[in-house]
Amino acid sequence: MGTPFSITSPIDGSQLVAGNYLSFLEAEEKLRRAEQAQRAWRDTSVPERVAVLRRFLDAFDRHADEFARQVSVAMGKPIRQAQGEIAGMRTRAEALCWQAPMTLADQTLPERDHLERFIRREPLGVVLDIAAWNYPYVVAINVIAPAILAGNAVLVKHAPQTACVGRQFEQAFVEAGAPEGLVQDLMVDHSTVSDLLRTRRIAHVGFTGSVRGGHEVYSQVGAAGFASCGLEMGGKDAAVVLDDADVSETAVALCDGAFYNAGQSCCAVERIYVPQKMLGAFVDAFVSETHRLRLGHPLEESTTLGPVVSKEAAERINAQVTSAVARGARVVSDDRMFYGIKRSECYLPPRVLLDVDHSMDLMVQESFGPVIGIMPYPSETEALKLANESRYGLTASVWTKDHERALAFADRLQVGTVYMNRCDAVDPDLPWVGTKESGLGCTLSHLGILSMTRPKSFNFKLAGSK
């Protein structure tokens, strides 16, 4: 038995779970079972792996309402958004199932000098998935699905706040008839993760979380040696509105991109740049759309904005707003539109700020909450400079009616994914990748599957050749 932990709901501060993390010996036993399962799993065909993953999805769907409710209570996500995330998880996994047979097929090279030559992708071994709480289903499946399809076993160390999801994944894989130990919940603390890495029996670590956490994981993986690593960390994603954009449509889309899941998304829109001449019309439309949000209890169907995950998160977000206002920023949304529904300190009204600049944390440090700064720019050259002036590089969006203009602008943005006239979206057929301090490696697409393998070269001299 390891160190104690407890989980508190942001809805009302009540304690949801209290228990103990696994001890190192208990965790090592799970690792042993994963190794045993993986040795057999690597010899299964890709169609068999696809079939098991699809049965897992079916099993998950049978419990979807119950599972979504557990997540809503644990981290405050509105119930309809939690249900939508489970549906999105299936979409991502199905896309990878479709891609796996082609991606994992042998790559045959032309015969030369009586030599048979081909490249085969083989699994890495046991994968450790360190998953985040904000999108607990899709974040986890981004690692689990490609790992399983590639022939690996997975240990799921979910964030304590959404520890229920690790158990949900293990339960659904058991119901799907997966080999015992193939996917297991691993409720451990940071110290035990370090100890497991030092055994050199973890082949790959997939991490989603903060920049600080990513640096710590990368350092530990490097010190332990041999394991590969994929990191998805912070974001401060920019939206650049060009002067021919439709003001109303853009404001509606960007409001959703900024405040969906209470802004607690790695690719949430966190700063908006608008031409000076459009600023007034855009802000009016954006604030009007903001006031349509319904802050309330996550289990109520009408709720579109729930509490942030914790009191500490609320304090950090409020501190950014207070600091910005002290430096001259103005809150132009009306907090009074959201009075009367607070059940804990985690309920924050969505806030829109003007008169902001890059001297303020609000515009340069990750907010991860329901707050947005809108800043005018004098020229597209300056807009590009402002968008790229960040330590992060996950996504950015360009808003215009002109495809060629968007393409030219997007090509110069220093991010992993660029959108035109959309934002805060993930396409499982495209690699999910960041630059700068937003990440290392990629998930999703055929490249995400390949990242869970190593290439093996075959160079055979054919019988009877000289």
PDB file of C-alpha atoms in Angstrom, residues 250-350:
ATOM      1  CA  THR A 250     -16.119  34.256 -36.349  1.00  0.00           C
ATOM      2  CA  ALA A 251     -17.185  35.585 -32.954  1.00  0.00           C
ATOM      3  CA  VAL A 252     -19.542  32.644 -32.381  1.00  0.00           C
ATOM      4  CA  ALA A 253     -16.885  30.078 -33.315  1.00  0.00           C
ATOM      5  CA  LEU A 254     -14.135  31.719 -31.272  1.00  0.00           C
ATOM      6  CA  CYS A 255     -16.345  32.058 -28.213  1.00  0.00           C
ATOM      7  CA  ASP A 256     -16.883  28.309 -28.319  1.00  0.00           C
ATOM      8  CA  GLY A 257     -13.163  27.760 -28.884  1.00  0.00           C
ATOM      9  CA  ALA A 258     -12.301  29.905 -25.874  1.00  0.00           C
ATOM     10  CA  PHE A 259     -14.893  28.711 -23.351  1.00  0.00           C
ATOM     11  CA  TYR A 260     -15.761  25.099 -24.212  1.00  0.00           C
ATOM     12  CA  ASN A 261     -14.919  22.853 -21.233  1.00  0.00           C
ATOM     13  CA  ALA A 262     -14.423  26.085 -19.252  1.00  0.00           C
ATOM     14  CA  GLY A 263     -11.376  26.840 -21.414  1.00  0.00           C
ATOM     15  CA  GLN A 264      -9.589  23.802 -19.990  1.00  0.00           C
ATOM     16  CA  SER A 265      -8.296  22.511 -23.295  1.00  0.00           C
ATOM     17  CA  CYS A 266      -4.731  22.236 -24.550  1.00  0.00           C
ATOM     18  CA  CYS A 267      -5.864  23.761 -27.862  1.00  0.00           C
ATOM     19  CA  ALA A 268      -8.376  26.265 -26.478  1.00  0.00           C
ATOM     20  CA  VAL A 269      -8.227  29.731 -28.021  1.00  0.00           C
ATOM     21  CA  GLU A 270      -6.442  31.823 -25.390  1.00  0.00           C
ATOM     22  CA  ARG A 271      -5.725  35.079 -27.259  1.00  0.00           C
ATOM     23  CA  ILE A 272      -7.411  36.811 -30.178  1.00  0.00           C
ATOM     24  CA  TYR A 273      -5.957  39.403 -32.554  1.00  0.00           C
ATOM     25  CA  VAL A 274      -8.352  41.589 -34.574  1.00  0.00           C
ATOM     26  CA  PRO A 275      -7.749  44.444 -37.076  1.00  0.00           C
ATOM     27  CA  GLN A 276      -8.057  47.805 -35.348  1.00  0.00           C
ATOM     28  CA  LYS A 277     -10.934  48.883 -37.603  1.00  0.00           C
ATOM     29  CA  MET A 278     -12.959  45.739 -36.753  1.00  0.00           C
ATOM     30  CA  LEU A 279     -12.327  45.727 -33.005  1.00  0.00           C
ATOM     31  CA  GLY A 280     -15.578  47.341 -31.843  1.00  0.00           C
ATOM     32  CA  ALA A 281     -17.884  45.197 -33.987  1.00  0.00           C
ATOM     33  CA  PHE A 282     -16.019  42.004 -33.161  1.00  0.00           C
ATOM     34  CA  VAL A 283     -15.956  42.614 -29.398  1.00  0.00           C
ATOM     35  CA  ASP A 284     -19.688  43.433 -29.356  1.00  0.00           C
ATOM     36  CA  ALA A 285     -20.460  40.162 -31.152  1.00  0.00           C
ATOM     37  CA  PHE A 286     -18.064  38.139 -29.007  1.00  0.00           C
ATOM     38  CA  VAL A 287     -19.349  39.496 -25.682  1.00  0.00           C
ATOM     39  CA  SER A 288     -22.953  38.958 -26.784  1.00  0.00           C
ATOM     40  CA  GLU A 289     -22.154  35.311 -27.520  1.00  0.00           C
ATOM     41  CA  THR A 290     -20.300  34.975 -24.196  1.00  0.00           C
ATOM     42  CA  HIS A 291     -23.422  36.099 -22.338  1.00  0.00           C
ATOM     43  CA  ARG A 292     -25.349  33.202 -23.919  1.00  0.00           C
ATOM     44  CA  LEU A 293     -23.302  30.685 -21.940  1.00  0.00           C
ATOM     45  CA  ARG A 294     -25.059  28.985 -19.033  1.00  0.00           C
ATOM     46  CA  LEU A 295     -22.866  28.507 -15.968  1.00  0.00           C
ATOM     47  CA  GLY A 296     -24.326  25.821 -13.762  1.00  0.00           C
ATOM     48  CA  HIS A 297     -24.250  22.326 -12.298  1.00  0.00           C
ATOM     49  CA  PRO A 298     -22.479  19.972 -14.736  1.00  0.00           C
ATOM     50  CA  LEU A 299     -25.213  17.330 -14.497  1.00  0.00           C
ATOM     51  CA  GLU A 300     -27.916  19.752 -15.689  1.00  0.00           C
ATOM     52  CA  GLU A 301     -28.550  19.387 -19.419  1.00  0.00           C
ATOM     53  CA  SER A 302     -28.832  23.156 -19.929  1.00  0.00           C
ATOM     54  CA  THR A 303     -25.335  23.823 -18.529  1.00  0.00           C
ATOM     55  CA  THR A 304     -22.764  24.858 -21.119  1.00  0.00           C
ATOM     56  CA  LEU A 305     -20.107  26.109 -18.674  1.00  0.00           C
ATOM     57  CA  GLY A 306     -19.179  24.166 -15.566  1.00  0.00           C
ATOM     58  CA  PRO A 307     -16.736  24.900 -12.742  1.00  0.00           C
ATOM     59  CA  VAL A 308     -12.985  24.764 -13.272  1.00  0.00           C
ATOM     60  CA  VAL A 309     -11.271  21.705 -11.896  1.00  0.00           C
ATOM     61  CA  SER A 310     -10.085  23.012  -8.513  1.00  0.00           C
ATOM     62  CA  LYS A 311      -9.881  25.935  -6.116  1.00  0.00           C
ATOM     63  CA  GLU A 312      -6.189  26.301  -6.987  1.00  0.00           C
ATOM     64  CA  ALA A 313      -7.030  26.587 -10.693  1.00  0.00           C
ATOM     65  CA  ALA A 314      -9.659  29.242  -9.959  1.00  0.00           C
ATOM     66  CA  GLU A 315      -7.187  31.239  -7.870  1.00  0.00           C
ATOM     67  CA  ARG A 316      -4.567  31.105 -10.648  1.00  0.00           C
ATOM     68  CA  ILE A 317      -7.051  32.261 -13.302  1.00  0.00           C
ATOM     69  CA  ASN A 318      -8.390  35.065 -11.102  1.00  0.00           C
ATOM     70  CA  ALA A 319      -4.819  36.180 -10.381  1.00  0.00           C
ATOM     71  CA  GLN A 320      -4.172  36.560 -14.127  1.00  0.00           C
ATOM     72  CA  VAL A 321      -7.270  38.723 -14.506  1.00  0.00           C
ATOM     73  CA  THR A 322      -6.467  40.845 -11.447  1.00  0.00           C
ATOM     74  CA  SER A 323      -2.893  41.405 -12.617  1.00  0.00           C
ATOM     75  CA  ALA A 324      -4.017  42.377 -16.114  1.00  0.00           C
ATOM     76  CA  VAL A 325      -6.572  44.858 -14.785  1.00  0.00           C
ATOM     77  CA  ALA A 326      -3.924  46.370 -12.526  1.00  0.00           C
ATOM     78  CA  ARG A 327      -1.803  46.944 -15.652  1.00  0.00           C
ATOM     79  CA  GLY A 328      -4.651  48.709 -17.484  1.00  0.00           C
ATOM     80  CA  ALA A 329      -6.803  45.961 -18.973  1.00  0.00           C
ATOM     81  CA  ARG A 330     -10.611  46.158 -18.857  1.00  0.00           C
ATOM     82  CA  VAL A 331     -13.137  43.363 -18.315  1.00  0.00           C
ATOM     83  CA  VAL A 332     -15.875  44.050 -20.864  1.00  0.00           C
ATOM     84  CA  SER A 333     -18.081  41.019 -20.196  1.00  0.00           C
ATOM     85  CA  ASP A 334     -20.657  41.300 -17.426  1.00  0.00           C
ATOM     86  CA  ASP A 335     -20.109  39.037 -14.410  1.00  0.00           C
ATOM     87  CA  ARG A 336     -23.658  39.819 -13.275  1.00  0.00           C
ATOM     88  CA  MET A 337     -24.967  37.623 -16.081  1.00  0.00           C
ATOM     89  CA  PHE A 338     -23.610  34.638 -14.131  1.00  0.00           C
ATOM     90  CA  TYR A 339     -24.546  35.490 -10.546  1.00  0.00           C
ATOM     91  CA  GLY A 340     -26.581  33.214  -8.350  1.00  0.00           C
ATOM     92  CA  ILE A 341     -25.320  29.826  -9.450  1.00  0.00           C
ATOM     93  CA  LYS A 342     -22.057  29.427  -7.514  1.00  0.00           C
ATOM     94  CA  ARG A 343     -21.854  26.231  -5.482  1.00  0.00           C
ATOM     95  CA  SER A 344     -18.116  26.419  -4.818  1.00  0.00           C
ATOM     96  CA  GLU A 345     -15.153  28.693  -5.454  1.00  0.00           C
ATOM     97  CA  CYS A 346     -14.515  26.773  -8.683  1.00  0.00           C
ATOM     98  CA  TYR A 347     -17.390  28.473 -10.528  1.00  0.00           C
ATOM     99  CA  LEU A 348     -15.959  31.331 -12.581  1.00  0.00           C
ATOM    100  CA  PRO A 349     -17.830  33.652 -14.953  1.00  0.00           C
ATOM    101  CA  PRO A 350     -16.379  33.785 -18.473  1.00  0.00           C
TER     102      PRO A 350
END
